[in-house]
Amino acid sequence: MSRDLRIGLLGAAAIAPSALSKPARQTPRVTVTAVAARDRARAEAFARKHGVPVVHAGYDALLADPEVDAVYVPLPNGLHAEWTLKALEAGKHVLCEKPFTANRAEAERVADAADAAFARDGLVVMEAFHYRYHPLAERMRAIVAGGELGELHRVEAEVCFPLPRFSDIRYDYALAGGATMDAGCYAVHAARLLGAGDPVVTSARLSTLRKDPRIDRAMSAELAFPGGATGRVRASMWSRRVLSIRARAIGSGGELNVTNFVMPQLYHQLTIRLANGSGGHTVRRERVPRNPSSYAGQLAAFTAAVLDGGPVVTSARDAVVTMGVLDGIYRAGGLPLRGESKDQASAP
């Protein structure tokens, strides 16, 4: 493809300016060319504000547009699988927001379709874990994988923030809502980044909403990794732990602590504490460049994957593993999986 990558937006979501339209202005070889939303007036307002030239009457019309090469899918969690599959059927590359689907079974179906679409037409599917495309995430991974901490014993990650508006779609079971899905997916993915191998869930505790006990507002889960390391992930959208975004890795020879791994362009801290030969410890603090932002890095990586065949570190296959851990947390906590049945989705 010699021209720019032309991206269409499925839904004028609140995350779309940060994740797509703003970084597109500073990313070479990419343009946002079209937008569609359930409410056309909302799509038109988004287009005017962000300079998108084409507004389509609906999602299907956008997918039928031959002037769109790829789509960004920031729809509610429960719609990710449906529209990613439809986009692939329409011959479009896909950048899909996290969590990738409602559950692992859905993720496997989408990953199968993504593999087939790549083999057939070279189509790229990427899960939008933007933090993974910032240099901080790669530095975290390299410190642990490089053995600087010694033998890995434990990893911990937590993403907690307040969302007291309980009418928000992120609390809607029918749309695959819940703290484990919205915040916990980051914690699980970060634990996987630092840990060795695919973890299993050994226990979980969840706090639920009064109005719908299927929906978790807070979660804490224990993990076990194949090599013997253990882990803990925490997430909340409404709990006593109001705001905390941290990751930690503990090894036989030291410890890594990171603050704000999700949005490092705003602020972050990375501290390494290593044992020395005299029985004490040395502390080293590192800073990685804050910019380009995680969203700009993600869009650049997506563009490179489509145009140049570059790597996709948050692939559809990688998403299957993450969704499996999220399913395991819900099972261990005694809650139904997201999207498990239409009956469960329709009645609180």
CSV table of C-alpha atoms in Angstrom, one decimal:
chain,number,residue,atom,x,y,z
A,1,MET,CA,0.0,0.0,0.0
A,2,SER,CA,1.8,3.1,-1.2
A,3,ARG,CA,-0.7,5.7,0.0
A,4,ASP,CA,-1.7,6.6,3.6
A,5,LEU,CA,-3.6,4.1,5.7
A,6,ARG,CA,-7.2,5.4,5.8
A,7,ILE,CA,-9.0,4.6,9.0
A,8,GLY,CA,-12.7,4.7,9.7
A,9,LEU,CA,-14.1,5.1,13.2
A,10,LEU,CA,-16.9,2.8,14.3
A,11,GLY,CA,-18.6,4.8,17.1
A,12,ALA,CA,-17.9,8.4,18.3
A,13,ALA,CA,-16.7,7.1,21.7
A,14,ALA,CA,-15.2,9.3,24.3
A,15,ILE,CA,-11.8,7.5,24.0
A,16,ALA,CA,-11.7,8.1,20.2
A,17,PRO,CA,-10.0,11.6,20.2
A,18,SER,CA,-7.2,10.4,22.5
A,19,ALA,CA,-6.7,7.0,20.9
A,20,LEU,CA,-7.1,7.9,17.2
A,21,SER,CA,-7.9,11.4,16.0
A,22,LYS,CA,-5.3,13.3,18.0
A,23,PRO,CA,-2.4,10.9,17.5
A,24,ALA,CA,-3.3,10.6,13.8
A,25,ARG,CA,-2.3,14.3,13.4
A,26,GLN,CA,1.3,13.4,14.4
A,27,THR,CA,1.6,10.0,12.9
A,28,PRO,CA,2.9,9.8,9.3
A,29,ARG,CA,1.1,7.8,6.7
A,30,VAL,CA,-2.3,7.6,8.4
A,31,THR,CA,-5.5,9.6,8.1
A,32,VAL,CA,-8.9,9.4,9.8
A,33,THR,CA,-11.3,9.5,6.8
A,34,ALA,CA,-14.7,8.5,8.1
A,35,VAL,CA,-16.9,8.1,11.2
A,36,ALA,CA,-20.2,6.4,11.9
A,37,ALA,CA,-22.3,6.3,15.1
A,38,ARG,CA,-25.7,5.0,16.1
A,39,ASP,CA,-26.7,8.7,16.4
A,40,ARG,CA,-25.8,10.4,13.1
A,41,ALA,CA,-25.9,13.8,14.8
A,42,ARG,CA,-23.3,12.6,17.2
A,43,ALA,CA,-21.1,11.4,14.4
A,44,GLU,CA,-21.5,14.7,12.5
A,45,ALA,CA,-20.5,16.6,15.6
A,46,PHE,CA,-17.4,14.5,16.1
A,47,ALA,CA,-16.5,14.9,12.4
A,48,ARG,CA,-16.8,18.7,12.6
A,49,LYS,CA,-14.7,18.9,15.8
A,50,HIS,CA,-12.0,16.6,14.7
A,51,GLY,CA,-11.9,17.2,11.0
A,52,VAL,CA,-13.1,13.9,9.7
A,53,PRO,CA,-14.3,14.4,6.1
A,54,VAL,CA,-17.0,11.6,5.8
A,55,VAL,CA,-19.9,10.7,8.0
A,56,HIS,CA,-21.7,7.5,7.3
A,57,ALA,CA,-25.3,6.6,8.2
A,58,GLY,CA,-24.3,3.5,10.1
A,59,TYR,CA,-21.5,1.0,10.8
A,60,ASP,CA,-22.4,-1.2,7.9
A,61,ALA,CA,-22.2,1.7,5.5
A,62,LEU,CA,-18.7,2.6,6.8
A,63,LEU,CA,-17.5,-1.0,6.3
A,64,ALA,CA,-18.8,-0.9,2.7
A,65,ASP,CA,-16.8,2.3,2.0
A,66,PRO,CA,-14.0,1.4,-0.5
A,67,GLU,CA,-12.1,4.5,0.7
A,68,VAL,CA,-11.6,3.0,4.2
A,69,ASP,CA,-8.7,0.5,4.6
A,70,ALA,CA,-9.0,-0.1,8.4
A,71,VAL,CA,-11.4,0.5,11.3
A,72,TYR,CA,-10.9,1.5,14.9
A,73,VAL,CA,-13.5,-0.2,17.2
A,74,PRO,CA,-14.1,1.6,20.5
A,75,LEU,CA,-17.6,0.2,20.9
A,76,PRO,CA,-18.8,-1.3,24.2
A,77,ASN,CA,-17.1,-4.6,25.2
A,78,GLY,CA,-20.0,-6.8,24.2
A,79,LEU,CA,-19.9,-5.5,20.6
A,80,HIS,CA,-16.2,-5.9,19.9
A,81,ALA,CA,-16.4,-9.5,18.5
A,82,GLU,CA,-19.4,-8.8,16.3
A,83,TRP,CA,-17.9,-5.7,14.6
A,84,THR,CA,-14.4,-7.0,14.4
A,85,LEU,CA,-15.7,-10.1,12.5
A,86,LYS,CA,-17.9,-7.9,10.3
A,87,ALA,CA,-14.9,-5.6,9.5
A,88,LEU,CA,-12.7,-8.6,8.5
A,89,GLU,CA,-15.5,-9.9,6.3
A,90,ALA,CA,-15.5,-6.5,4.7
A,91,GLY,CA,-11.8,-6.7,4.1
A,92,LYS,CA,-10.7,-4.1,6.7
A,93,HIS,CA,-7.8,-4.1,9.1
A,94,VAL,CA,-8.9,-3.8,12.7
A,95,LEU,CA,-7.7,-1.9,15.8
A,96,CYS,CA,-10.1,-3.1,18.5
A,97,GLU,CA,-10.3,-1.6,22.0
A,98,LYS,CA,-9.6,-3.7,25.0
A,99,PRO,CA,-10.9,-6.0,26.3
A,100,PHE,CA,-10.9,-7.8,23.0
A,101,THR,CA,-14.2,-9.6,23.4
A,102,ALA,CA,-16.7,-10.6,26.1
A,103,ASN,CA,-15.0,-13.9,26.9
A,104,ARG,CA,-12.4,-16.4,25.8
A,105,ALA,CA,-14.7,-18.4,23.5
A,106,GLU,CA,-15.5,-15.2,21.6
A,107,ALA,CA,-11.8,-14.3,21.4
A,108,GLU,CA,-11.0,-17.7,20.0
A,109,ARG,CA,-13.6,-17.3,17.2
A,110,VAL,CA,-12.2,-13.8,16.3
A,111,ALA,CA,-8.6,-15.0,16.5
A,112,ASP,CA,-9.5,-17.9,14.1
A,113,ALA,CA,-11.1,-15.4,11.7
A,114,ALA,CA,-8.1,-13.0,12.1
A,115,ASP,CA,-5.6,-15.8,11.2
A,116,ALA,CA,-7.6,-16.7,8.2
A,117,ALA,CA,-8.0,-13.1,7.0
A,118,PHE,CA,-4.2,-12.5,7.4
A,119,ALA,CA,-3.4,-15.6,5.5
A,120,ARG,CA,-5.9,-14.8,2.8
A,121,ASP,CA,-5.7,-11.0,2.5
A,122,GLY,CA,-2.9,-9.9,4.8
A,123,LEU,CA,-5.4,-8.2,7.2
A,124,VAL,CA,-4.0,-7.1,10.5
A,125,VAL,CA,-6.0,-7.3,13.8
A,126,MET,CA,-4.6,-5.5,16.9
A,127,GLU,CA,-6.0,-5.2,20.4
A,128,ALA,CA,-5.7,-1.6,21.6
A,129,PHE,CA,-3.6,-2.1,24.8
A,130,HIS,CA,-2.0,1.2,24.2
A,131,TYR,CA,0.3,1.1,27.3
A,132,ARG,CA,2.2,-1.8,25.7
A,133,TYR,CA,3.4,0.5,22.9
A,134,HIS,CA,5.0,3.0,25.2
A,135,PRO,CA,8.8,2.6,26.0
A,136,LEU,CA,7.9,2.1,29.7
A,137,ALA,CA,6.2,-1.2,29.1
A,138,GLU,CA,9.1,-2.5,27.1
A,139,ARG,CA,11.6,-1.4,29.8
A,140,MET,CA,9.5,-3.1,32.5
A,141,ARG,CA,9.5,-6.4,30.5
A,142,ALA,CA,13.3,-6.1,29.8
A,143,ILE,CA,14.2,-5.7,33.4
A,144,VAL,CA,12.4,-8.8,34.5
A,145,ALA,CA,13.1,-11.0,31.4
A,146,GLY,CA,16.8,-10.0,31.5
A,147,GLY,CA,17.3,-11.5,35.0
A,148,GLU,CA,18.2,-8.3,36.8
A,149,LEU,CA,15.9,-9.2,39.7
A,150,GLY,CA,17.1,-12.8,39.8
A,151,GLU,CA,14.6,-15.7,39.8
A,152,LEU,CA,11.1,-14.3,39.6
A,153,HIS,CA,8.9,-15.0,42.6
A,154,ARG,CA,5.9,-12.8,42.3
A,155,VAL,CA,4.2,-10.2,40.1
A,156,GLU,CA,1.5,-7.8,41.1
A,157,ALA,CA,-0.6,-5.3,39.1
A,158,GLU,CA,-3.5,-3.1,40.0
A,159,VAL,CA,-5.7,-0.6,38.2
A,160,CYS,CA,-8.2,1.2,40.4
A,161,PHE,CA,-10.1,4.4,39.6
A,162,PRO,CA,-13.5,5.9,40.6
A,163,LEU,CA,-16.5,5.6,38.4
A,164,PRO,CA,-19.5,6.4,40.7
A,165,ARG,CA,-21.9,6.8,37.8
A,166,PHE,CA,-23.5,3.4,37.9
A,167,SER,CA,-25.6,4.0,34.8
A,168,ASP,CA,-22.4,4.0,32.8
A,169,ILE,CA,-22.2,1.3,30.1
A,170,ARG,CA,-19.2,-0.1,31.9
A,171,TYR,CA,-21.6,-1.4,34.6
A,172,ASP,CA,-23.9,-3.0,32.0
A,173,TYR,CA,-23.8,-6.8,32.0
A,174,ALA,CA,-25.5,-7.0,28.5
A,175,LEU,CA,-22.5,-5.0,27.2
A,176,ALA,CA,-19.9,-7.1,29.0
A,177,GLY,CA,-19.3,-4.6,31.7
A,178,GLY,CA,-17.6,-4.9,35.1
A,179,ALA,CA,-14.4,-3.7,36.8
A,180,THR,CA,-12.6,-6.9,35.9
A,181,MET,CA,-13.3,-6.2,32.2
A,182,ASP,CA,-12.6,-2.5,32.1
A,183,ALA,CA,-9.8,-2.0,34.6
A,184,GLY,CA,-8.8,-5.6,35.3
A,185,CYS,CA,-7.8,-6.4,31.8
A,186,TYR,CA,-4.9,-3.9,32.1
A,187,ALA,CA,-3.8,-5.5,35.4
A,188,VAL,CA,-4.0,-9.0,33.9
A,189,HIS,CA,-2.1,-7.9,30.8
A,190,ALA,CA,0.6,-6.2,32.8
A,191,ALA,CA,1.0,-9.3,35.1
A,192,ARG,CA,1.4,-11.4,31.9
A,193,LEU,CA,4.0,-9.0,30.6
A,194,LEU,CA,6.1,-9.4,33.7
A,195,GLY,CA,5.3,-13.0,34.5
A,196,ALA,CA,6.7,-16.1,32.8
A,197,GLY,CA,4.1,-18.2,30.8
A,198,ASP,CA,0.4,-18.1,30.9
A,199,PRO,CA,-1.1,-17.8,34.5
A,200,VAL,CA,-4.0,-19.6,36.0
A,201,VAL,CA,-6.4,-18.1,38.5
A,202,THR,CA,-6.2,-19.8,41.9
A,203,SER,CA,-8.7,-17.6,43.8
A,204,ALA,CA,-10.7,-14.4,43.4
A,205,ARG,CA,-12.8,-12.0,45.5
A,206,LEU,CA,-15.3,-9.6,43.9
A,207,SER,CA,-17.5,-6.8,45.2
A,208,THR,CA,-20.7,-6.4,43.2
A,209,LEU,CA,-23.4,-3.8,42.5
A,210,ARG,CA,-26.5,-3.9,44.6
A,211,LYS,CA,-28.7,-3.3,41.5
A,212,ASP,CA,-27.1,-6.2,39.6
A,213,PRO,CA,-25.0,-8.7,41.5
A,214,ARG,CA,-23.6,-10.0,38.2
A,215,ILE,CA,-21.6,-6.8,37.9
A,216,ASP,CA,-18.3,-6.4,39.8
A,217,ARG,CA,-17.2,-3.0,41.0
A,218,ALA,CA,-14.0,-4.3,42.5
A,219,MET,CA,-11.9,-7.4,42.2
A,220,SER,CA,-8.8,-9.1,43.7
A,221,ALA,CA,-7.4,-12.3,42.3
A,222,GLU,CA,-4.4,-14.6,42.9
A,223,LEU,CA,-2.5,-16.2,40.0
A,224,ALA,CA,-0.1,-19.0,39.5
A,225,PHE,CA,2.5,-19.0,36.7
A,226,PRO,CA,4.0,-22.2,35.2
A,227,GLY,CA,7.5,-21.6,36.5
A,228,GLY,CA,6.3,-21.4,40.2
A,229,ALA,CA,5.9,-17.6,40.5
A,230,THR,CA,2.7,-16.3,42.0
A,231,GLY,CA,0.8,-13.2,41.2
A,232,ARG,CA,-2.0,-10.9,42.3
A,233,VAL,CA,-4.2,-8.6,40.2
A,234,ARG,CA,-6.6,-5.9,41.6
A,235,ALA,CA,-9.1,-3.7,39.8
A,236,SER,CA,-11.9,-1.4,40.9
A,237,MET,CA,-14.2,1.2,39.5
A,238,TRP,CA,-15.7,1.9,42.9
A,239,SER,CA,-14.0,0.8,46.2
A,240,ARG,CA,-12.0,2.1,49.1
A,241,ARG,CA,-8.9,1.9,46.9
A,242,VAL,CA,-9.9,5.1,45.0
A,243,LEU,CA,-7.0,5.6,42.6
A,244,SER,CA,-4.0,3.3,42.1
A,245,ILE,CA,-2.2,2.2,38.9
A,246,ARG,CA,0.9,0.2,39.8
A,247,ALA,CA,2.9,-2.9,38.8
A,248,ARG,CA,5.4,-4.8,40.9
A,249,ALA,CA,7.8,-7.7,40.3
A,250,ILE,CA,9.7,-9.4,43.1
A,251,GLY,CA,12.7,-11.7,42.4
A,252,SER,CA,15.4,-13.5,44.4
A,253,GLY,CA,17.7,-10.5,44.0
A,254,GLY,CA,15.5,-7.5,43.9
A,255,GLU,CA,12.3,-5.7,43.2
A,256,LEU,CA,10.8,-3.6,40.5
A,257,ASN,CA,8.0,-1.0,41.2
A,258,VAL,CA,6.2,1.0,38.6
A,259,THR,CA,3.6,3.7,39.1
A,260,ASN,CA,1.2,4.6,36.3
A,261,PHE,CA,2.1,2.1,33.7
A,262,VAL,CA,-1.2,2.7,31.9
A,263,MET,CA,-0.7,6.4,31.1
A,264,PRO,CA,3.1,7.0,31.4
A,265,GLN,CA,3.0,10.1,29.2
A,266,LEU,CA,1.2,11.9,32.0
A,267,TYR,CA,3.5,10.8,34.8
A,268,HIS,CA,5.3,7.7,35.8
A,269,GLN,CA,7.9,6.3,38.2
A,270,LEU,CA,10.1,3.2,37.8
A,271,THR,CA,12.2,2.1,40.8
A,272,ILE,CA,14.6,-0.9,41.0
A,273,ARG,CA,15.7,-2.1,44.4
A,274,LEU,CA,18.6,-4.7,44.2
A,275,ALA,CA,20.4,-6.6,46.9
A,276,ASN,CA,24.1,-5.8,47.3
A,277,GLY,CA,26.9,-8.0,48.5
A,278,SER,CA,26.9,-6.5,52.0
A,279,GLY,CA,23.4,-7.5,52.9
A,280,GLY,CA,21.8,-4.2,52.1
A,281,HIS,CA,20.1,-2.8,49.0
A,282,THR,CA,20.7,-0.3,46.3
A,283,VAL,CA,17.9,1.8,44.8
A,284,ARG,CA,17.9,3.0,41.2
A,285,ARG,CA,15.2,5.2,39.6
A,286,GLU,CA,14.8,5.4,35.9
A,287,ARG,CA,12.7,7.6,33.6
A,288,VAL,CA,11.9,6.8,30.1
A,289,PRO,CA,10.8,9.5,27.6
A,290,ARG,CA,7.1,10.5,28.3
A,291,ASN,CA,6.5,11.2,24.6
A,292,PRO,CA,5.4,10.0,22.1
A,293,SER,CA,2.4,9.0,24.0
A,294,SER,CA,1.2,5.4,24.4
A,295,TYR,CA,-1.6,6.2,22.0
A,296,ALA,CA,0.7,7.6,19.4
A,297,GLY,CA,3.0,4.6,19.8
A,298,GLN,CA,0.1,2.3,19.3
A,299,LEU,CA,-1.2,4.0,16.2
A,300,ALA,CA,2.4,4.1,14.7
A,301,ALA,CA,2.7,0.3,15.4
A,302,PHE,CA,-0.7,-0.4,13.8
A,303,THR,CA,0.2,1.6,10.8
A,304,ALA,CA,3.6,-0.1,10.5
A,305,ALA,CA,2.0,-3.5,10.8
A,306,VAL,CA,-0.5,-2.8,8.0
A,307,LEU,CA,1.8,-0.9,5.6
A,308,ASP,CA,5.2,-2.6,6.3
A,309,GLY,CA,4.4,-6.0,7.9
A,310,GLY,CA,5.6,-4.9,11.3
A,311,PRO,CA,5.1,-6.9,14.5
A,312,VAL,CA,1.8,-7.0,16.4
A,313,VAL,CA,2.6,-7.5,20.1
A,314,THR,CA,-1.1,-7.3,21.1
A,315,SER,CA,-2.4,-9.8,18.6
A,316,ALA,CA,-5.7,-11.6,18.5
A,317,ARG,CA,-4.0,-14.7,19.7
A,318,ASP,CA,-2.5,-12.9,22.6
A,319,ALA,CA,-6.0,-11.6,23.5
A,320,VAL,CA,-7.3,-15.2,23.8
A,321,VAL,CA,-4.9,-15.7,26.7
A,322,THR,CA,-5.9,-12.5,28.5
A,323,MET,CA,-9.6,-13.3,28.0
A,324,GLY,CA,-9.0,-16.7,29.5
A,325,VAL,CA,-7.6,-15.2,32.6
A,326,LEU,CA,-10.5,-12.8,32.9
A,327,ASP,CA,-12.9,-15.7,32.5
A,328,GLY,CA,-11.0,-17.5,35.3
A,329,ILE,CA,-11.4,-14.6,37.6
A,330,TYR,CA,-15.1,-14.5,37.1
A,331,ARG,CA,-15.4,-18.2,37.6
A,332,ALA,CA,-13.3,-18.1,40.8
A,333,GLY,CA,-15.4,-15.2,42.1
A,334,GLY,CA,-18.7,-17.0,41.4
A,335,LEU,CA,-20.0,-14.7,38.7
A,336,PRO,CA,-21.2,-15.6,35.2
A,337,LEU,CA,-18.9,-14.9,32.3
A,338,ARG,CA,-19.6,-11.8,30.3
A,339,GLY,CA,-21.8,-12.8,27.3
A,340,GLU,CA,-22.3,-16.2,28.7
A,341,SER,CA,-26.0,-16.4,27.7
A,342,LYS,CA,-28.7,-14.2,26.4
A,343,ASP,CA,-30.9,-15.1,29.3
A,344,GLN,CA,-28.3,-13.8,31.8
A,345,ALA,CA,-27.7,-10.7,29.7
A,346,SER,CA,-31.4,-9.7,29.7
A,347,ALA,CA,-32.4,-10.1,33.3
A,348,PRO,CA,-30.7,-8.7,36.4
